[in-house]
Coordinates of C-alpha atoms and ligand atoms in Angstrom, one line a residue:
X1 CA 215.9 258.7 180.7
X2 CA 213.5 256.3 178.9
X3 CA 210.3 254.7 180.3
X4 CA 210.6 251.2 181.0
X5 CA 208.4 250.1 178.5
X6 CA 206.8 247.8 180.8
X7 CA 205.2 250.7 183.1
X8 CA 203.7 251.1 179.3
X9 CA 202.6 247.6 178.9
X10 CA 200.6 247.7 182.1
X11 CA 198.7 250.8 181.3
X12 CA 197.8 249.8 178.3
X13 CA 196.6 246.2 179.6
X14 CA 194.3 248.1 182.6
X15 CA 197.0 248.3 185.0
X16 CA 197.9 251.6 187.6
X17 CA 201.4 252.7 187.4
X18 CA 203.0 255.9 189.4
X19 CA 204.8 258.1 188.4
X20 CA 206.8 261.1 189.1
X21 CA 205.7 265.0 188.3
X22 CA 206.7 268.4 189.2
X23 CA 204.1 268.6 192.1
X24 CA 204.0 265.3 193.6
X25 CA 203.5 261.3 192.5
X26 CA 200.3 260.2 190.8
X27 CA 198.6 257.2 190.3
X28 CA 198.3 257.0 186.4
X29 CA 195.2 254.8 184.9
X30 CA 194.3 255.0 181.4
X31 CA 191.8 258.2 181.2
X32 CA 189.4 255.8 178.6
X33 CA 189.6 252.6 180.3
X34 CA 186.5 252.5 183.4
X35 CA 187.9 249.3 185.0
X36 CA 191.2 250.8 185.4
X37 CA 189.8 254.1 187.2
X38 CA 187.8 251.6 189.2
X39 CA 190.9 249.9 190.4
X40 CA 192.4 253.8 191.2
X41 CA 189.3 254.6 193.2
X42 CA 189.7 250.8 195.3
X43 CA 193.9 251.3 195.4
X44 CA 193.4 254.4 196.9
X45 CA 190.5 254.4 199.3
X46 CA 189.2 257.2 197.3
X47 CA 185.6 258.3 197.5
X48 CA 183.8 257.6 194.1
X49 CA 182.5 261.3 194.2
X50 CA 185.7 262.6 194.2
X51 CA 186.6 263.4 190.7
X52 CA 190.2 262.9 188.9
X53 CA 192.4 265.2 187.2
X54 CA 193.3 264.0 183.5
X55 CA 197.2 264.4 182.7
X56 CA 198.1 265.1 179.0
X57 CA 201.0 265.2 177.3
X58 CA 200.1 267.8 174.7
X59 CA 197.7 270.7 174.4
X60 CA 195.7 269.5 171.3
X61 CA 194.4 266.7 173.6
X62 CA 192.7 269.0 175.5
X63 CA 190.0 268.6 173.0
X64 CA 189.4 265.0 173.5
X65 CA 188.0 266.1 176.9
X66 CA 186.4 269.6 177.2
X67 CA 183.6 271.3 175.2
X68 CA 183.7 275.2 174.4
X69 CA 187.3 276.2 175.5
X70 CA 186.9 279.5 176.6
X71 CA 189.6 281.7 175.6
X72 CA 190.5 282.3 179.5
X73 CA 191.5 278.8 179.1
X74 CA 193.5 279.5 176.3
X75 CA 195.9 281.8 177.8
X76 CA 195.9 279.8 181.1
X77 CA 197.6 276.4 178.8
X78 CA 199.8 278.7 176.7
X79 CA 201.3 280.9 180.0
X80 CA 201.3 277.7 182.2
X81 CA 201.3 274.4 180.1
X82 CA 203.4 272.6 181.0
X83 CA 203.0 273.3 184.8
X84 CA 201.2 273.0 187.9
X85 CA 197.7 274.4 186.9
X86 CA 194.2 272.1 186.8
X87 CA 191.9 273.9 185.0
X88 CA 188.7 272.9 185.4
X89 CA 186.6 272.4 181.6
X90 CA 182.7 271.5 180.8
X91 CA 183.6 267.7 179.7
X92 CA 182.5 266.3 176.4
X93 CA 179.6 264.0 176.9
X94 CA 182.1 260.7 176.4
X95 CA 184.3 261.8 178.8
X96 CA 183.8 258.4 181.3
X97 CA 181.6 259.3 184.8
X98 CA 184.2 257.6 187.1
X99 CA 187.1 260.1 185.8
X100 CA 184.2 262.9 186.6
X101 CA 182.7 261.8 189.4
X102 CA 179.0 262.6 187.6
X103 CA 180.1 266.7 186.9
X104 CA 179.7 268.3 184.0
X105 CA 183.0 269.5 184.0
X106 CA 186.4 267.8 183.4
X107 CA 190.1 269.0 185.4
X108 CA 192.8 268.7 182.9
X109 CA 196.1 269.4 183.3
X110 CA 200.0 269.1 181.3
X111 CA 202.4 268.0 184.0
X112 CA 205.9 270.0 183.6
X113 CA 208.1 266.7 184.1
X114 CA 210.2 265.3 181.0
X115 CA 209.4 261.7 182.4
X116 CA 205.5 262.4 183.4
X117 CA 205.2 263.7 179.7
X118 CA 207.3 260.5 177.9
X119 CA 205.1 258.3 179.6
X120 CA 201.8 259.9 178.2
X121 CA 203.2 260.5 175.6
X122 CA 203.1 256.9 174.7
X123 CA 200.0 255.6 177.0
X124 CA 197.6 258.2 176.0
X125 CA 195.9 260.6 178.7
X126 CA 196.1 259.2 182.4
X127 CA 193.7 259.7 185.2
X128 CA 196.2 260.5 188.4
X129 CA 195.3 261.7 191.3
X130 CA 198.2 261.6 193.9
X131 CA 200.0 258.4 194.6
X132 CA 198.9 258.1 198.3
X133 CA 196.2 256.3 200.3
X134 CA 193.3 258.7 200.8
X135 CA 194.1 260.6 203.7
X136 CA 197.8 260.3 203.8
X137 CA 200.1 263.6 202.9
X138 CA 200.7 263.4 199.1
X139 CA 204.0 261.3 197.9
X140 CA 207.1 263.6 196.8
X141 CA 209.6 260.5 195.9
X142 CA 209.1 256.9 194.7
X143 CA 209.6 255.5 198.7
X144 CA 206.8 257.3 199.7
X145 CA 204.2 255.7 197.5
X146 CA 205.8 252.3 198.0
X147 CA 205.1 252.9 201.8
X148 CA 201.5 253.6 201.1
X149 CA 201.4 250.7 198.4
X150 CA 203.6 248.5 199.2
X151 CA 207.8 247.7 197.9
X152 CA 206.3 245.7 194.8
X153 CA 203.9 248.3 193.7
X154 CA 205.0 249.7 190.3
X155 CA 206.3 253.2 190.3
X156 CA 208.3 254.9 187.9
X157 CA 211.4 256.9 189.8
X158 CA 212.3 260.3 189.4
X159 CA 213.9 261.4 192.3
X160 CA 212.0 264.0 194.5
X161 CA 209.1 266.2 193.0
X162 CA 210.5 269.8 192.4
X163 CA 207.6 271.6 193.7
X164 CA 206.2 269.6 196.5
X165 CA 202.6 270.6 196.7
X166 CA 199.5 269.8 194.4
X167 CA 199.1 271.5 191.3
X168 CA 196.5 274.8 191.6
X169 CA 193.4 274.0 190.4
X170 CA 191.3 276.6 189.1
X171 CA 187.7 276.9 187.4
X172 CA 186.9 278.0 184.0
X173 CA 183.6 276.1 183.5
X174 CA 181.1 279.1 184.8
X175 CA 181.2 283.4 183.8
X176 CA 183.8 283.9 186.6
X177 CA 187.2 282.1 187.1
X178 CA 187.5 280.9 190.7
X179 CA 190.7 279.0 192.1
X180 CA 189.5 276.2 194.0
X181 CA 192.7 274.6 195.1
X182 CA 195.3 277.0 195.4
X183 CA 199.2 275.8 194.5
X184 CA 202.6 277.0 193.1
X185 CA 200.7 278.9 190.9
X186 CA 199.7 282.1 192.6
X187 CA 196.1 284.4 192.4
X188 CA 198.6 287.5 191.2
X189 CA 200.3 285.4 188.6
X190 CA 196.8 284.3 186.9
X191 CA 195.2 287.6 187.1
X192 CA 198.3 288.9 185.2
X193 CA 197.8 286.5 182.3
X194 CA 194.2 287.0 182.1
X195 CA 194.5 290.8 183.0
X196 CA 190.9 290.2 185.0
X197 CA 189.7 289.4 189.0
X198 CA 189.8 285.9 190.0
X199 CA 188.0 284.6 192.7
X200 CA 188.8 282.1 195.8
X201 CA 186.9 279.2 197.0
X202 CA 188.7 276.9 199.4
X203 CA 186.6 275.6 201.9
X204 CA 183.2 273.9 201.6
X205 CA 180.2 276.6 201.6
X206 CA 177.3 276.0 202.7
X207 CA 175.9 275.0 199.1
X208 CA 178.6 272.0 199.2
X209 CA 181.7 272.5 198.4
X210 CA 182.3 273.1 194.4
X211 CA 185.2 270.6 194.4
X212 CA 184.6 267.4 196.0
X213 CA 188.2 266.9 197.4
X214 CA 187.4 270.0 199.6
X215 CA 185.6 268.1 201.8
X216 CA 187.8 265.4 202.3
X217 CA 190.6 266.2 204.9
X218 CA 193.8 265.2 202.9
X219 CA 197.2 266.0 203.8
X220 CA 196.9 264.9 207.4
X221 CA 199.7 263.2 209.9
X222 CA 199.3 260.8 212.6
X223 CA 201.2 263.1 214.6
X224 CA 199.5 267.0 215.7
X225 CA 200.5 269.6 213.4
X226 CA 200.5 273.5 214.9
X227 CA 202.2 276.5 214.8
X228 CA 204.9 278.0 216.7
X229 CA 203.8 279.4 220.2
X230 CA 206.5 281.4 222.2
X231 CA 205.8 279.3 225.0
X232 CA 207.0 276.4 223.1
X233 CA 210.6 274.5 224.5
X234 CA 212.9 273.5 221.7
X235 CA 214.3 270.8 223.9
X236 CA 211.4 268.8 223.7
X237 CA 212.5 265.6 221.7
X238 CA 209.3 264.7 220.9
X239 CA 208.4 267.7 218.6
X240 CA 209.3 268.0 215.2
X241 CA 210.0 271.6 214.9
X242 CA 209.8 273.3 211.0
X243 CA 211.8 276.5 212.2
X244 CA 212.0 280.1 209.6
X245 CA 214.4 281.9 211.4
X246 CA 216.6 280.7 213.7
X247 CA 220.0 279.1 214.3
X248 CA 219.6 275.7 215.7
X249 CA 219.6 272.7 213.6
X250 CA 219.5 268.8 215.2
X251 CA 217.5 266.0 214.7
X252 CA 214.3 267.3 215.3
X253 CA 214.4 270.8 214.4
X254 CA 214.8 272.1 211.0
X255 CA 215.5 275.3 209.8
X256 CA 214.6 276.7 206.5
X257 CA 215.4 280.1 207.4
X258 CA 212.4 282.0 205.2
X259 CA 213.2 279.4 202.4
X260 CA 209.4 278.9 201.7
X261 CA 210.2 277.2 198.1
X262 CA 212.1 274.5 200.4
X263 CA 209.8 273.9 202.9
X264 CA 207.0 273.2 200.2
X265 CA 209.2 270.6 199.1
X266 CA 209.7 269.0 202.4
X267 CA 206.7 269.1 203.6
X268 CA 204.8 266.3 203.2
X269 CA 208.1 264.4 203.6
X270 CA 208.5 266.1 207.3
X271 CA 204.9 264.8 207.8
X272 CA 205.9 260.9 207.1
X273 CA 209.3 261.3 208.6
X274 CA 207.4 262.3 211.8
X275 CA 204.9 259.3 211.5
X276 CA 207.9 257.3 211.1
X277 CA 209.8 258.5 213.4
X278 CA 206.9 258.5 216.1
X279 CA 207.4 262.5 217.2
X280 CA 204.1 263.5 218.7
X281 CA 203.8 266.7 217.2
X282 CA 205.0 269.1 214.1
X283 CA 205.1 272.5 215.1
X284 CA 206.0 275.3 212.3
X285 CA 207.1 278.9 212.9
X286 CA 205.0 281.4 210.9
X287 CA 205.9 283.0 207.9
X288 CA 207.2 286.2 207.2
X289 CA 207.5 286.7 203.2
X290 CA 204.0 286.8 203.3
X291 CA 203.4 287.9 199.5
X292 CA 205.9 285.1 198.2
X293 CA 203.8 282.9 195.5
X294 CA 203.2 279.5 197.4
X295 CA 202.2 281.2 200.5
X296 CA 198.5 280.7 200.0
X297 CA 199.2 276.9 199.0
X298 CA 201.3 276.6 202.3
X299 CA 198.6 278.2 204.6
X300 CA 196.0 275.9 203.0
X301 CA 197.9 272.4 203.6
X302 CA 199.4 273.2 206.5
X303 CA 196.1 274.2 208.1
X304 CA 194.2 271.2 206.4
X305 CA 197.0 268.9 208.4
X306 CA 195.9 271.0 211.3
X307 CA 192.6 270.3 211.7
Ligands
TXA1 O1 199.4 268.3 191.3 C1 198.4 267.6 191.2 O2 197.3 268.1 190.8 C2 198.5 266.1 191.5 C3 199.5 265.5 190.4 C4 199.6 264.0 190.5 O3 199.1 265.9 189.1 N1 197.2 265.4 191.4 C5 196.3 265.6 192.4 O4 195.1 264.9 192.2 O5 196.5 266.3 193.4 P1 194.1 264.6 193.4 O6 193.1 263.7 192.8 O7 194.8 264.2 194.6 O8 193.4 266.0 193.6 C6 192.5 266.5 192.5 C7 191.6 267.6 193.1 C8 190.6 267.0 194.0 O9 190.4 268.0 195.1 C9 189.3 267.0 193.2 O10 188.1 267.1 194.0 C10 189.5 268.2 192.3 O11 190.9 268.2 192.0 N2 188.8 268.0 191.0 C11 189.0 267.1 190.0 N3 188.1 267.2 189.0 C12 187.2 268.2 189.4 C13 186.1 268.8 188.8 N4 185.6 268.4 187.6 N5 185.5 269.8 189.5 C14 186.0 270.3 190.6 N6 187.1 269.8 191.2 C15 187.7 268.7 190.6
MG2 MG1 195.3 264.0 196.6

């Protein structure tokens, strides 16, 4: 389907437009224009020290943004590209400060969505981080980011994101490779491309955490997110329960029956439909398929939501 060309019109004129990738909605600015970032950092609530992921449409652009790509880099784009992996470059020295939040280093990524990759296609590289308010769960369709932004705000639809969770964002700018943000995109599938170790850094050290979005508690409800306890009722009506093996199914209890690509899907969706729908608390069943690929990405958001 084409791009309205007036999503195009306002990008190019300073405007933010979302729109639709594998992983979840962004908020595209133009990655050269500074006033346009600005207006992503006020739209959003976002910290200015929280640096933004540049989307491109092609891998040559790469070098408009990083310095020295290491050849670790290399394989990364041509295994993953285009796909849910950030990988995190030293920036060229004209690569603006507000897209880097004052780091050396740049996150890049090629989104793995026809329409995501039209779009920048014809815009140029766009700054998107995801389409929500800051602290609200990330958006998977086009209603969610109008509930965050309003029914007027301008969002290119595509239906609901394939994947459901963000993108895995991984560090290439130091001697080891480190994932910093794990996603769909798993540890063992990276160390098989590059054949080497890779690292893990979630959480904030005591150094400071080595990406600034660590620190911020994303992904989070108004209701209470825990697990499953085996004291829990399944009567109570004002749970939402996210259920992996069982054989109910009403209104408030979904089962996905070990379906773990599914329930990243849903996820942040079962978060908003539980703000909406005023349920006091989501509980989820643990998982059992514990070496499935989005498993790591599931533990971290789910746990994030839970604290
Ligand atoms: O799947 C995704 O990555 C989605 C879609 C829209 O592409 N985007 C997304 O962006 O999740 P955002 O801004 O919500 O999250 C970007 C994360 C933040 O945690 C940020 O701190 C980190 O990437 N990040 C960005 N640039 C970085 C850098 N130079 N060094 C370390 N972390 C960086
Ligand atoms: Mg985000």
């Amino acid at each position: 389907m084409p791009i309205n060309p007036k999503y195009i019109q306002l990008i190019k004129s300073g405007e933010i437009v979302a729109f639709p990738t594998e992983t979840v909605y962004g908020l595209g600015a133009d990655a050269w224009n500074p006033s346009a970032i600005q207006k992503v950092f006020e739209v959003k609530g976002r910290p200015s020290d929280n640096p933004l992921i540049v989307h491109i449409s092609s891998i040559e652009q790469v070098e408009d943004f990083a310095f020295d790509i290491p050849e670790t880099a290399k394989k990364l784009m041509n295994a993953f590209w285009p796909g849910p992996l950030s990988l995190i470059l030293i920036k060229k020295p004209e690569v603006l400060d507000a897209v880097t939040a004052g780091l050396d280093t740049v996150a890049i990524r090629m989104p793995n969505h026809s329409m995501a990759l039209e779009f920048i296609s014809r815009t140029g590289p766009l700054v998107a981080p995801s389409a929500n308010k800051s602290g609200r769960p990330s958006p998977t369709n086009a209603v969610h980011v109008r509930e965050d932004f309003g029914i007027d705000f301008p969002v290119i639809d595509g239906d609901s994101t394939k994947i459901g969770l963000e993108s895995t964002v991984v560090d290439l700018s130091g001697t080891e490779v480190t994932i910093l943000r794990p996603g769909s995109i798993s540890k063992k599938q990276l160390e098989e491309v590059l054949e080497m170790e890779i690292l893990e850094s979630f959480f904030q050290t005591s150094i400071g955490p080595k990406s600034p979005g660590q620190k911020y508690s994303h992904y989070k409800p108004k209701a209470k997110v825990r697990w499953l306890k085996k004291s829990d009722s399944l009567n109570d009506t004002s749970v939402l329960f996210l259920l992996m093996n069982s054989e109910i199914e009403t209104n408030n209890i979904v089962n996905y029956q070990g379906d773990l690509k599914r329930l990243a899907k849903e996820l942040y969706d079962r978060f908003r439909q539980a703000d909406i729908e005023d349920f006091d608390l989501v509980v989820i069943e643990s998982f059992e398929d514990m070496d499935h690929p989005i498993v790591s990405a599931l533990l971290n958001r789910i746990s994030k939501a839970i604290h």
